[in-house]
Short mmCIF file of C-alpha atoms and ligand atoms in Angstrom, two decimals:
data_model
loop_
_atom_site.label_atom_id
_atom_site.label_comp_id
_atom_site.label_asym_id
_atom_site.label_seq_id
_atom_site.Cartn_x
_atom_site.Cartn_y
_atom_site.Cartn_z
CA UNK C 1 9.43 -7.64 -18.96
CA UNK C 2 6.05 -7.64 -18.27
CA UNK C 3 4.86 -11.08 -18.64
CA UNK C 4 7.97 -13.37 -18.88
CA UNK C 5 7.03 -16.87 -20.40
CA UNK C 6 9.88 -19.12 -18.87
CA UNK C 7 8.83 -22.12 -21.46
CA UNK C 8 9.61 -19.73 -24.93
CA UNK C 9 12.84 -18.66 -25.35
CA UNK C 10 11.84 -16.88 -28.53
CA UNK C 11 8.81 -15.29 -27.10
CA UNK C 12 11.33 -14.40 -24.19
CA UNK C 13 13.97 -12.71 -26.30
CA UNK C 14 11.39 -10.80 -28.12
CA UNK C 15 10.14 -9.17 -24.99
CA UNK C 16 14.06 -8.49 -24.05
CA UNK C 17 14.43 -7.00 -27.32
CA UNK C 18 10.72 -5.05 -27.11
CA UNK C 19 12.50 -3.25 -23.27
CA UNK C 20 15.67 -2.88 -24.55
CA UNK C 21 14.95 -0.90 -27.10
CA UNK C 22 11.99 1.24 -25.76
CA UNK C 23 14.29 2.37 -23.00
CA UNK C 24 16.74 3.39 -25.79
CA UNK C 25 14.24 5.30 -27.03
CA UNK C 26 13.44 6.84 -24.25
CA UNK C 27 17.24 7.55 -23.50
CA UNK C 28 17.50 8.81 -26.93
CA UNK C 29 14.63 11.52 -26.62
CA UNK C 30 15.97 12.26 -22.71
CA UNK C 31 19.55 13.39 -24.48
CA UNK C 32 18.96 14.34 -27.78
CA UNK C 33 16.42 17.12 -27.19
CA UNK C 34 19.26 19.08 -25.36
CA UNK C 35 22.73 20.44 -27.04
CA UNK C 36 26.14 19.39 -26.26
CA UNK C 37 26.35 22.45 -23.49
CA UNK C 38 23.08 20.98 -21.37
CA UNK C 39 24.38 17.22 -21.91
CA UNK C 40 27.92 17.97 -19.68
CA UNK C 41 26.79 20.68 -17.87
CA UNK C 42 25.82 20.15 -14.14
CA UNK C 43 21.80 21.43 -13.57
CA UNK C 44 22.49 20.52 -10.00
CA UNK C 45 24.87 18.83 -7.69
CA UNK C 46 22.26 16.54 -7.08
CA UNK C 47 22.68 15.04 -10.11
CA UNK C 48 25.04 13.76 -12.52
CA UNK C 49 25.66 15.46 -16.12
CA UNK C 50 23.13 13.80 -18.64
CA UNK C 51 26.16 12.50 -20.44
CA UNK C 52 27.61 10.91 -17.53
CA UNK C 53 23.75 9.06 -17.09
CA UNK C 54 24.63 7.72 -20.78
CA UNK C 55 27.97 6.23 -20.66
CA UNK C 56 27.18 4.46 -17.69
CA UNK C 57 24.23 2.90 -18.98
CA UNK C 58 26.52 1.40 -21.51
CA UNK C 59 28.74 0.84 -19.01
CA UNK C 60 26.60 -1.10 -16.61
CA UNK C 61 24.94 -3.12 -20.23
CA UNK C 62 28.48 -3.70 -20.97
CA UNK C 63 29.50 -5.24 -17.56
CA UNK C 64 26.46 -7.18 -16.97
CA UNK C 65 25.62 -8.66 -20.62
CA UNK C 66 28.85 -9.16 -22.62
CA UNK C 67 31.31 -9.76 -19.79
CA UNK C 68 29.37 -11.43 -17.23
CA UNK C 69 26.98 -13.05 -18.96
CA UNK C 70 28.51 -13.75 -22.75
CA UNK C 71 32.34 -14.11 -21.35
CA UNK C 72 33.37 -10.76 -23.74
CA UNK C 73 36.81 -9.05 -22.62
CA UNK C 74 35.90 -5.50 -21.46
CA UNK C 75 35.77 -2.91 -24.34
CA UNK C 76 37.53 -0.40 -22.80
CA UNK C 77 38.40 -1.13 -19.41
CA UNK C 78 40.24 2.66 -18.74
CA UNK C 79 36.83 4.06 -18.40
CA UNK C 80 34.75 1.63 -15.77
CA UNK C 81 36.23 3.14 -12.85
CA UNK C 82 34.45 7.09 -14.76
CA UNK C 83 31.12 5.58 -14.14
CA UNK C 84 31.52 2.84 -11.20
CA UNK C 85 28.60 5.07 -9.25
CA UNK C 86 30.10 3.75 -5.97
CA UNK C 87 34.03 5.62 -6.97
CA UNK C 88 31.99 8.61 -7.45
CA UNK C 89 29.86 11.03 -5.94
CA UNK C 90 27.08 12.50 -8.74
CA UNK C 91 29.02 15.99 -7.35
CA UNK C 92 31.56 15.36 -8.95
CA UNK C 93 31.19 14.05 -11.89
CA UNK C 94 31.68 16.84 -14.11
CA UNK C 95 35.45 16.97 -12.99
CA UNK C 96 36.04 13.35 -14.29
CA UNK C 97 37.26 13.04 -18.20
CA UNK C 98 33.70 11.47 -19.10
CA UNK C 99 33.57 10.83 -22.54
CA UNK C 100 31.77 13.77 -24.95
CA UNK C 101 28.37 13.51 -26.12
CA UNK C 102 28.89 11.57 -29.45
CA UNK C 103 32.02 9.36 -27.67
CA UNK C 104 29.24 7.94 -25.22
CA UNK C 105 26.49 7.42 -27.45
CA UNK C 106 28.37 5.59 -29.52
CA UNK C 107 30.11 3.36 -26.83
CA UNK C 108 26.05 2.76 -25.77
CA UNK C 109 25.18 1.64 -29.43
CA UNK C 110 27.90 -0.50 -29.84
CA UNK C 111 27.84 -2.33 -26.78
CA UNK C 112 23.96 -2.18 -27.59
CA UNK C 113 24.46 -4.08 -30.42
CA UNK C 114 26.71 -6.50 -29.47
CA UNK C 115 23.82 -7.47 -26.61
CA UNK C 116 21.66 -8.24 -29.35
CA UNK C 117 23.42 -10.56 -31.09
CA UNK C 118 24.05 -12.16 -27.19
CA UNK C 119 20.71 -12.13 -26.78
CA UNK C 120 20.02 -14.01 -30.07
CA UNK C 121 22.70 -16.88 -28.90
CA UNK C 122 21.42 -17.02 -25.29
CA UNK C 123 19.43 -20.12 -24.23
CA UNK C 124 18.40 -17.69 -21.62
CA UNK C 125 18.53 -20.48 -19.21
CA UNK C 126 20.74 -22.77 -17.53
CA UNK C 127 22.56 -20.27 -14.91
CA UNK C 128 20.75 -17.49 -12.26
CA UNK C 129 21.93 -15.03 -14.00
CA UNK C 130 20.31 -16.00 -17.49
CA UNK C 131 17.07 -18.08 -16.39
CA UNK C 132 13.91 -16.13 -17.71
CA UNK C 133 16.38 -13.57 -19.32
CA UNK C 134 16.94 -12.00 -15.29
CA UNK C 135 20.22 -10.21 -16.84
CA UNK C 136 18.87 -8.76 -19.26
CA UNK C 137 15.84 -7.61 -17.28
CA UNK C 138 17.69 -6.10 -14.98
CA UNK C 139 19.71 -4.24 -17.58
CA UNK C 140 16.58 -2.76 -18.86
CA UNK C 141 15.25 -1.90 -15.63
CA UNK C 142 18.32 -0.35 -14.98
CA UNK C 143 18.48 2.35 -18.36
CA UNK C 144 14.69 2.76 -17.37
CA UNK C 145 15.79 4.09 -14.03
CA UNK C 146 18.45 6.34 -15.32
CA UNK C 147 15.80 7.54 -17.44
CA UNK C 148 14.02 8.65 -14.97
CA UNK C 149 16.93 10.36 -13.24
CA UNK C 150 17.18 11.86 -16.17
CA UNK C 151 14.09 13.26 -16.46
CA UNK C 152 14.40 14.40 -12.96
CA UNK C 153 17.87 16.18 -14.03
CA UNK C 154 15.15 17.77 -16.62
CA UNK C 155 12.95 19.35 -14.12
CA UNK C 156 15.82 20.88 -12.07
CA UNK C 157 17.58 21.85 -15.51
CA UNK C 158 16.90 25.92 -15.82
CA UNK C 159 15.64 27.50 -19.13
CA UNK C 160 13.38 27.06 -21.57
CA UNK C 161 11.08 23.90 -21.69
CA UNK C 162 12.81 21.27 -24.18
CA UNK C 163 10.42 18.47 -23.12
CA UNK C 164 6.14 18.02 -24.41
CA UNK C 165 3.70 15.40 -23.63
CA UNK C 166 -0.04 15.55 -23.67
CA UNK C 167 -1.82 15.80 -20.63
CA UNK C 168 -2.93 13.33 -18.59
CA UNK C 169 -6.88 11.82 -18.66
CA UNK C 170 -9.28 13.74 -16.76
CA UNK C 171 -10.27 12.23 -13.49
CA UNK C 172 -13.88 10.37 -13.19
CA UNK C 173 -16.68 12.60 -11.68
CA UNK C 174 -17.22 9.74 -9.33
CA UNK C 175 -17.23 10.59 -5.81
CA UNK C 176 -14.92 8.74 -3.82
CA UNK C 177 -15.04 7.83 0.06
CA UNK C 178 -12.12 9.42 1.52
CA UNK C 179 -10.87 6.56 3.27
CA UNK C 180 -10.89 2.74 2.91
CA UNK C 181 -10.83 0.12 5.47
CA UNK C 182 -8.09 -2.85 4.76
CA UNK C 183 -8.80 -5.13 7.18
CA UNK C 184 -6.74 -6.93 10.00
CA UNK C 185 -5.38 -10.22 8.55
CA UNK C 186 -2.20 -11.84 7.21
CA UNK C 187 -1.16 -11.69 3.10
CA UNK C 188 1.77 -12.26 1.15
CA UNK C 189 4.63 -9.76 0.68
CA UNK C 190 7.51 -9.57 -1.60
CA UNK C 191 7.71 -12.49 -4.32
CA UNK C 192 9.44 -15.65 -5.14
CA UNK C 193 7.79 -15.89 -8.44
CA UNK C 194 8.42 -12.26 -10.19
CA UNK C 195 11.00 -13.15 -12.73
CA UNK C 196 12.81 -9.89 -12.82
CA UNK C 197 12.18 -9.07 -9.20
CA UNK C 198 15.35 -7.61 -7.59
CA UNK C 199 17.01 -8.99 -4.56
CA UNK C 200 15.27 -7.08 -1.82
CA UNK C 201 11.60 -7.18 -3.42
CA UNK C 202 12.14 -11.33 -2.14
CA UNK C 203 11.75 -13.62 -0.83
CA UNK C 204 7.72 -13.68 -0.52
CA UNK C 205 6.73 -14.05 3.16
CA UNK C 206 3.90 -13.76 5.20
CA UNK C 207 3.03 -10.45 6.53
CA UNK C 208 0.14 -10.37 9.22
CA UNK C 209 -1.24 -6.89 10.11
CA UNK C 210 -4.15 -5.33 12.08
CA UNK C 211 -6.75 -3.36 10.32
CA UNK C 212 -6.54 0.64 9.37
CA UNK C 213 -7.51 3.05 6.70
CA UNK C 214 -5.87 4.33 4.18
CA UNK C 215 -6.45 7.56 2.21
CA UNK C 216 -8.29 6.12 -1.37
CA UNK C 217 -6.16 8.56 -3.38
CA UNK C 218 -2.60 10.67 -2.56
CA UNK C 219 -2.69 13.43 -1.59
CA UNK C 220 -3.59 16.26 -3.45
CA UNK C 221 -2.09 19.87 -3.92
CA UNK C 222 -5.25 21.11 -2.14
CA UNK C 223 -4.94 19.13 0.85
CA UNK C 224 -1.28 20.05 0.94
CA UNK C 225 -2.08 23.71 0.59
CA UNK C 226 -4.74 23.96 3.05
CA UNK C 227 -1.45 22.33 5.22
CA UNK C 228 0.34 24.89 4.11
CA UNK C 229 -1.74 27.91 4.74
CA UNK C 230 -2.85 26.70 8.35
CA UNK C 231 1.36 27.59 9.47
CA UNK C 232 2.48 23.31 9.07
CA UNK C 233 5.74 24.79 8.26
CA UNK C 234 5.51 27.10 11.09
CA UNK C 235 4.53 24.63 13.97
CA UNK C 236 7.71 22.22 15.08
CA UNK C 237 4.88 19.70 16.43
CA UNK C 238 3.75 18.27 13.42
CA UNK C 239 7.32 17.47 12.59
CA UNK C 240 9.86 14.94 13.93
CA UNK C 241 12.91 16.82 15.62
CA UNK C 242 14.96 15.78 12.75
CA UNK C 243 12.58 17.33 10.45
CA UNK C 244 12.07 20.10 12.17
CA UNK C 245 15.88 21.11 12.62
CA UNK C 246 15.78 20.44 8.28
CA UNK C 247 12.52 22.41 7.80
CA UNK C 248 14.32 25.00 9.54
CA UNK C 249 18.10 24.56 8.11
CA UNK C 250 16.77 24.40 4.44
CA UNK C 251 14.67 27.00 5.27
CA UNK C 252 11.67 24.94 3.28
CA UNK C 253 8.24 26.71 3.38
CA UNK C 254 5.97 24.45 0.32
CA UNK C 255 6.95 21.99 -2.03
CA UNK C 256 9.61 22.19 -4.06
CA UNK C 257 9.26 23.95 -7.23
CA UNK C 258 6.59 26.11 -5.67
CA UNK C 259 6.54 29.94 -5.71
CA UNK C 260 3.82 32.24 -4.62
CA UNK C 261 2.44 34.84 -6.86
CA UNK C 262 0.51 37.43 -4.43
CA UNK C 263 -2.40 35.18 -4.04
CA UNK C 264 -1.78 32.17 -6.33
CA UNK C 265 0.73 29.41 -5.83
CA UNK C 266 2.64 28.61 -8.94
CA UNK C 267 4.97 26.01 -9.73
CA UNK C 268 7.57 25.42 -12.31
CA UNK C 269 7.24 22.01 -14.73
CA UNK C 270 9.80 21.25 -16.73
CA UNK C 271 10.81 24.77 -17.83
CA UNK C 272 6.89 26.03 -17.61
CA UNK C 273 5.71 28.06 -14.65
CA UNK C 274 2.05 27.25 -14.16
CA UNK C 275 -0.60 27.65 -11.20
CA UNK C 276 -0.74 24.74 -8.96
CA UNK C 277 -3.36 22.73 -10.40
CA UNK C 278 -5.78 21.88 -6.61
CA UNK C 279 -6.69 18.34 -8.00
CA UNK C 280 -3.31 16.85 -8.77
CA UNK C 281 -1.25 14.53 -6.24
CA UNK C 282 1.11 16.91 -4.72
CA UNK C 283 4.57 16.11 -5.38
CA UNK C 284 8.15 17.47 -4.81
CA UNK C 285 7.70 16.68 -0.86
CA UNK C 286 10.59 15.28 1.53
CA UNK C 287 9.44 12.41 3.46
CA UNK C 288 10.25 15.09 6.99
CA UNK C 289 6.92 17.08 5.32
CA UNK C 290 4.99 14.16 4.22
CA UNK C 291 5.13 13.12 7.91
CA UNK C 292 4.27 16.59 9.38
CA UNK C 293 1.46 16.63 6.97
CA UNK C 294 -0.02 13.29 7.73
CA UNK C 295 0.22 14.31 11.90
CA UNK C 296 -1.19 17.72 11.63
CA UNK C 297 -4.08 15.44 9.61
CA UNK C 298 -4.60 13.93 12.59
CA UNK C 299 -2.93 10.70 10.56
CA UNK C 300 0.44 9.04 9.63
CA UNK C 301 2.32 7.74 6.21
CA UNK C 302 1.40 3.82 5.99
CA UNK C 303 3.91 1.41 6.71
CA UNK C 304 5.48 -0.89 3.33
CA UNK C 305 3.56 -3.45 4.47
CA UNK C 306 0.18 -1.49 4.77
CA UNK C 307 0.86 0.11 1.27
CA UNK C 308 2.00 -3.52 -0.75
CA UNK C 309 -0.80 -5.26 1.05
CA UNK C 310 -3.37 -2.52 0.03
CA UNK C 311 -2.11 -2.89 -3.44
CA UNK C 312 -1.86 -6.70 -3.66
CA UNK C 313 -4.07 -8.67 -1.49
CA UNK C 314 -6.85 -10.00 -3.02
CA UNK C 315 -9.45 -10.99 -0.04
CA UNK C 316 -11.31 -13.25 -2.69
CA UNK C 317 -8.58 -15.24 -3.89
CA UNK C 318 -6.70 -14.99 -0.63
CA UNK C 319 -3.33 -14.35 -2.83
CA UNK C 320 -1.76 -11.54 -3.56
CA UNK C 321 -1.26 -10.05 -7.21
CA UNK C 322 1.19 -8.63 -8.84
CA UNK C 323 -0.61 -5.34 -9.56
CA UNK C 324 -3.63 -3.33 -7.95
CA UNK C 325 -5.74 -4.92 -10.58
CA UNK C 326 -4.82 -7.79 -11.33
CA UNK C 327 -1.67 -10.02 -12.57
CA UNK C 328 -2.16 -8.77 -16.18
CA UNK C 329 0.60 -5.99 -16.87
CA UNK C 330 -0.08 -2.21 -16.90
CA UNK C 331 -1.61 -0.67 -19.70
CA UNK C 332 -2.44 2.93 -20.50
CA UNK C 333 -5.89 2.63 -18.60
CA UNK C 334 -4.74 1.53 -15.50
CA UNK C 335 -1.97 3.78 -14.55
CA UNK C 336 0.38 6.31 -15.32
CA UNK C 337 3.25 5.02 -15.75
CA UNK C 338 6.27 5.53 -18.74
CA UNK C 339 6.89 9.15 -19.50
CA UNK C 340 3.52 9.22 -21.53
CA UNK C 341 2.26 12.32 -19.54
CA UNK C 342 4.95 14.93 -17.74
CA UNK C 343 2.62 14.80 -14.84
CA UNK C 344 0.50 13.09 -12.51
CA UNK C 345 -2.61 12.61 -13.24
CA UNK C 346 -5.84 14.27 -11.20
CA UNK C 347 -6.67 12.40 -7.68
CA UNK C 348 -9.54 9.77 -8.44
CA UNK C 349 -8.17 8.97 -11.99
CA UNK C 350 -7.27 5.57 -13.45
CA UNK C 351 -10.33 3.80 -12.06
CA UNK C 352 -9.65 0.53 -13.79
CA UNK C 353 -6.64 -0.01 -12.00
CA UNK C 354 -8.11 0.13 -8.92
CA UNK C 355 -7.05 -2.11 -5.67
CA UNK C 356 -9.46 -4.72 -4.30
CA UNK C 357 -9.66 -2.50 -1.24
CA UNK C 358 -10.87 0.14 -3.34
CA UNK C 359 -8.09 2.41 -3.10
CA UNK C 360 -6.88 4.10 -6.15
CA UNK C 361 -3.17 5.58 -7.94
CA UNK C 362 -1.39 3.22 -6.01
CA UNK C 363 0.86 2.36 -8.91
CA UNK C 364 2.07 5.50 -11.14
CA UNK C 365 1.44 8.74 -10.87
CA UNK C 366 4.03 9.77 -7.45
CA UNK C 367 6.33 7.50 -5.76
CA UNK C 368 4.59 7.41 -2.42
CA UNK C 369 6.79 7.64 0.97
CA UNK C 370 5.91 5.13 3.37
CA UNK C 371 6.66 5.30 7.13
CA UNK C 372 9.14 2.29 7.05
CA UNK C 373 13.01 2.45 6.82
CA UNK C 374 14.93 0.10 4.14
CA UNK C 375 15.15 -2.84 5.64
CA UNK C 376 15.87 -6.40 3.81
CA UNK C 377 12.87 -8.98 4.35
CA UNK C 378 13.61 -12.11 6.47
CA UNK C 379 15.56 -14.44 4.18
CA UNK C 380 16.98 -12.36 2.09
CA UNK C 381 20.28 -13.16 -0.03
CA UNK C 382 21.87 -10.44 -1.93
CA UNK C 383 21.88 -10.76 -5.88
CA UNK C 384 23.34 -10.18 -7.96
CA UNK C 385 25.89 -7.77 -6.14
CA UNK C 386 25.98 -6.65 -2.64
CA UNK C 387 26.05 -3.08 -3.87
CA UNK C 388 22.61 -3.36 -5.72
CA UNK C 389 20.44 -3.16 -1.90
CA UNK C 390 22.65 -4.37 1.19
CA UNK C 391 24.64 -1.38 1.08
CA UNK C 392 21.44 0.72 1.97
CA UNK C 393 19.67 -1.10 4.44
CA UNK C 394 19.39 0.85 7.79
CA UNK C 395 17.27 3.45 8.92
CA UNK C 396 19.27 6.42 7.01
CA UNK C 397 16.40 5.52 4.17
CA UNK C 398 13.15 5.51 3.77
CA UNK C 399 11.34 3.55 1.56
CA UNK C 400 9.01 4.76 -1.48
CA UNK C 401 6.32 2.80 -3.23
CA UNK C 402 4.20 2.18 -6.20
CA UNK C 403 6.22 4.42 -9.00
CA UNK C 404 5.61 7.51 -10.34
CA UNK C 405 4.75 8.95 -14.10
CA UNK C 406 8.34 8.73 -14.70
CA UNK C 407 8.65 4.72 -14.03
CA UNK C 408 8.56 2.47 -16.90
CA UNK C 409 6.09 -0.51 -16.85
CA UNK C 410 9.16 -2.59 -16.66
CA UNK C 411 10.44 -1.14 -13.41
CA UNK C 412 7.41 -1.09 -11.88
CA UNK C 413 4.89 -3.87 -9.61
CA UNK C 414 3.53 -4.23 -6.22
CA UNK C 415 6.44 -5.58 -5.15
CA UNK C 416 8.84 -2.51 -5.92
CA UNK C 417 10.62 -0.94 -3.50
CA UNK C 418 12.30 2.10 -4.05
CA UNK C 419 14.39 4.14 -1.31
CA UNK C 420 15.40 7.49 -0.85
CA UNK C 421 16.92 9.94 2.20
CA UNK C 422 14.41 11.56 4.09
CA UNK C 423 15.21 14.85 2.93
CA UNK C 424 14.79 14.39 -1.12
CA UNK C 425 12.19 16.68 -3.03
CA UNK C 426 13.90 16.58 -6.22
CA UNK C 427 12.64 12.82 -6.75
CA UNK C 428 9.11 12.35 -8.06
CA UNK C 429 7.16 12.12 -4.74
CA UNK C 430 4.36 12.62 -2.90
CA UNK C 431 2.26 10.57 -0.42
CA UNK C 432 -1.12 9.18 1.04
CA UNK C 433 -1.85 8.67 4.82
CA UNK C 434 -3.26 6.11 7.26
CA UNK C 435 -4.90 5.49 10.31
CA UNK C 436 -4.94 2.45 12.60
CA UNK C 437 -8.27 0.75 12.94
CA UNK C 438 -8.01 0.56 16.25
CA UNK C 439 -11.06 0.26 19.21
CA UNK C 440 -11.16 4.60 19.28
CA UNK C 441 -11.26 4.62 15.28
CA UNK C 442 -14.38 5.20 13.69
CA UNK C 443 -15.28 5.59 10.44
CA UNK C 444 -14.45 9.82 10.55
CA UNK C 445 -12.12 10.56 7.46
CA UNK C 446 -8.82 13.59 8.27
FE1 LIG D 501 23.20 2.92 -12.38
#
């Protein structure tokens, strides 16, 4: 839902219908360009079996649409507690009786179907969890998420590549200052107004922060490299002791994916091994190396609040918006967003959706670790379930920001949060750094 309009209930349920079925699309090319064998198999015990990522989006559509929402008795109730993600672990999930291939696909279409004609009786107002369609937002937020898990069960699948898309736009030859200065002052964070905002993306409240500097781009492969080859993963003080003792456990020694070559660094995407293209953000980091990176820099990973403010504050207006450029929702020129390219585009790109503050990529592209743990915001009220973000809060997570190439449009705004251990590579992430503006800081870029 990109621009709800509360006061149409038939423009509304055309947008519903326009988010339900693109993420069904993009479900249906996630499973149906794999056989039977790659749908139940596990590609790691990271992550669920594809099939099991299927079901339970019908599952969740199910639960949330036609029982809570429309009053329906539950289709087949024996198989909720298969894909209740809370019962059980994604390890193992290939143990449970999931239902086969065709079995879920056609439990998705049906209860699919059913939600449309809900949709078509739904005054889509009148109760929390129908005013401005919320439900049904979050129901196609949710399949847009899987998606993306799905796609990240693609890049840790093994064999041949099963998946094309074209490549991204070239970056602008513009040069761009390293750095730019956000500075010290209060803004708005999180939102009241959002329509399909989650729980802990609210309420809005006022953030005030000193000044500092923040990278104008992620970081790149490059940058990361030149980390890389000057021993980061050899030197325990540009890592926390945690991060340390799992640099060392895990035995990492360059992103994920990554393999040298004699001299070249190569990396595999999506079933092709390719060189490490220098001008791409890097991705496939932990949050432990993004943090060793940014203090061997001389630097450190923003905070959420320096990263949403960079994104949203507008010092003109004095408000905050709901994108980098502007409250007008994405389209293909201002970020990469939706599965369009399999990749992220080349630091410096996307110039029109640039940030008042100048800085670029902050939505699409990578999910971009931030130095803060998930934490809810002052006033916050859990909804629609405790189990959707008060279960995670603590300091166990970290929290990510702005999306990645993988994020639909839908799931994706300044306000977003996303959260993830410390330790994940798999995810698609990488990061940008900061500096306080402080009496000692100059204008010197890492
Ligand atoms: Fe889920």
């Amino acid at each position: 839902m990109l621009n709800a309009d509360r006061t149409d209930p038939a423009t509304l349920r055309e947008a519903i219908a326009t988010e339900l079925l693109a993420a069904r699309d993009r479900t249906a090319g996630l499973t149906g360009c794999v056989d039977d064998h790659d749908l139940t198999a596990q590609h790691s015990p990271l992550m669920s079996p594809l099939v099991w990522d299927l079901a339970h989006i019908g599952n969740q559509e199910e639960l949330w649409l036609l029982r809570n929402v429309g009053g329906h008795d539950p289709m087949h109730p024996e198989i909720d507690p298969l894909y209740d993600a809370f019962e059980h672990p994604r390890a193992e999930r290939p143990s449970l009786p999931l239902l086969p291939p065709d079995e879920a696909r056609r439990y998705a279409h049906e209860v699919r179907g059913r939600v449309l004609d809900l949709l078509e009786a739904s005054p889509l107002e009148g109760a929390p969890l129908l005013d401005a369609g919320f439900a049904f937002g979050m129901i196609a937020q949710h399949e847009q998420q899987h998606d993306e898990t799905m796609l990240i069960t693609h890049q840790l699948r093994q064999g041949a590549a099963v998946l094309a898309a074209p490549p991204p736009p070239a970056a602008p030859a513009d040069r761009l200052p390293a750095e730019v200065l956000v500075p010290a002052g209060p803004f708005t964070m999180g939102t009241d107004t959002e329509p399909w905002a989650l729980d802990n993306e609210r309420p809005a409240h006022r953030v005030d922060l000193p000044a500092y500097w923040l990278d104008t781009v992620p970081v790149t492969n490059a940058a990361y490299l030149a980390f890389v080859e000057d021993g980061g993963y050899r030197e325990p003080r540009w890592w926390t002791p945690a991060g340390w003792e799992h640099r060392m456990q895990a035995g990492l020694t360059a992103p994920l994916f990554w393999s040298r070559d004699g001299g070249q660094w190569l990396r595999r995407r999506f079933g092709t091994v390719e060189p490490v293209p220098p001008d791409e953000p890097v991705l496939h980091v932990s949050w432990y190396e993004a943090d060793a990176y940014a203090r061997w820099a001389g630097r450190r990973l923003p905070t959420e609040a320096e990263w949403e403010k960079a994104a949203r504050f507008d010092p003109a207006s004095g408000r905050s918006r709901r994108y980098p450029w502007g409250d007008g929702p994405p389209a293909a020129e201002h970020a990469n967003l939706g599965q369009r390219h399999l990749q992220p585009a080349p630091a410096g790109s996307y110039p029109e959706g640039t940030a008042p503050c100048g800085a670029r990529q902050l939505i699409g592209d990578v999910w971009e670790w931030t130095a803060s743990d998930f934490l809810p915001y002052p006033g916050f009220a859990p909804w629609p379930y405790k189990e959707y973000s008060e279960v995670f809060f603590g300091p166990e997570y970290k929290v990510l920001r702005g999306g990645s190439f993988a994020v639909a449009p839908v799931a994706c705004r300044g306000t977003f949060r996303n959260w993830d251990y410390p330790v994940r590579r798999q995810i698609f992430a990488g990061f940008r750094t900061a500096r306080s503006a402080d009496a000692a800081g100059g204008t010197e870029g890492a």
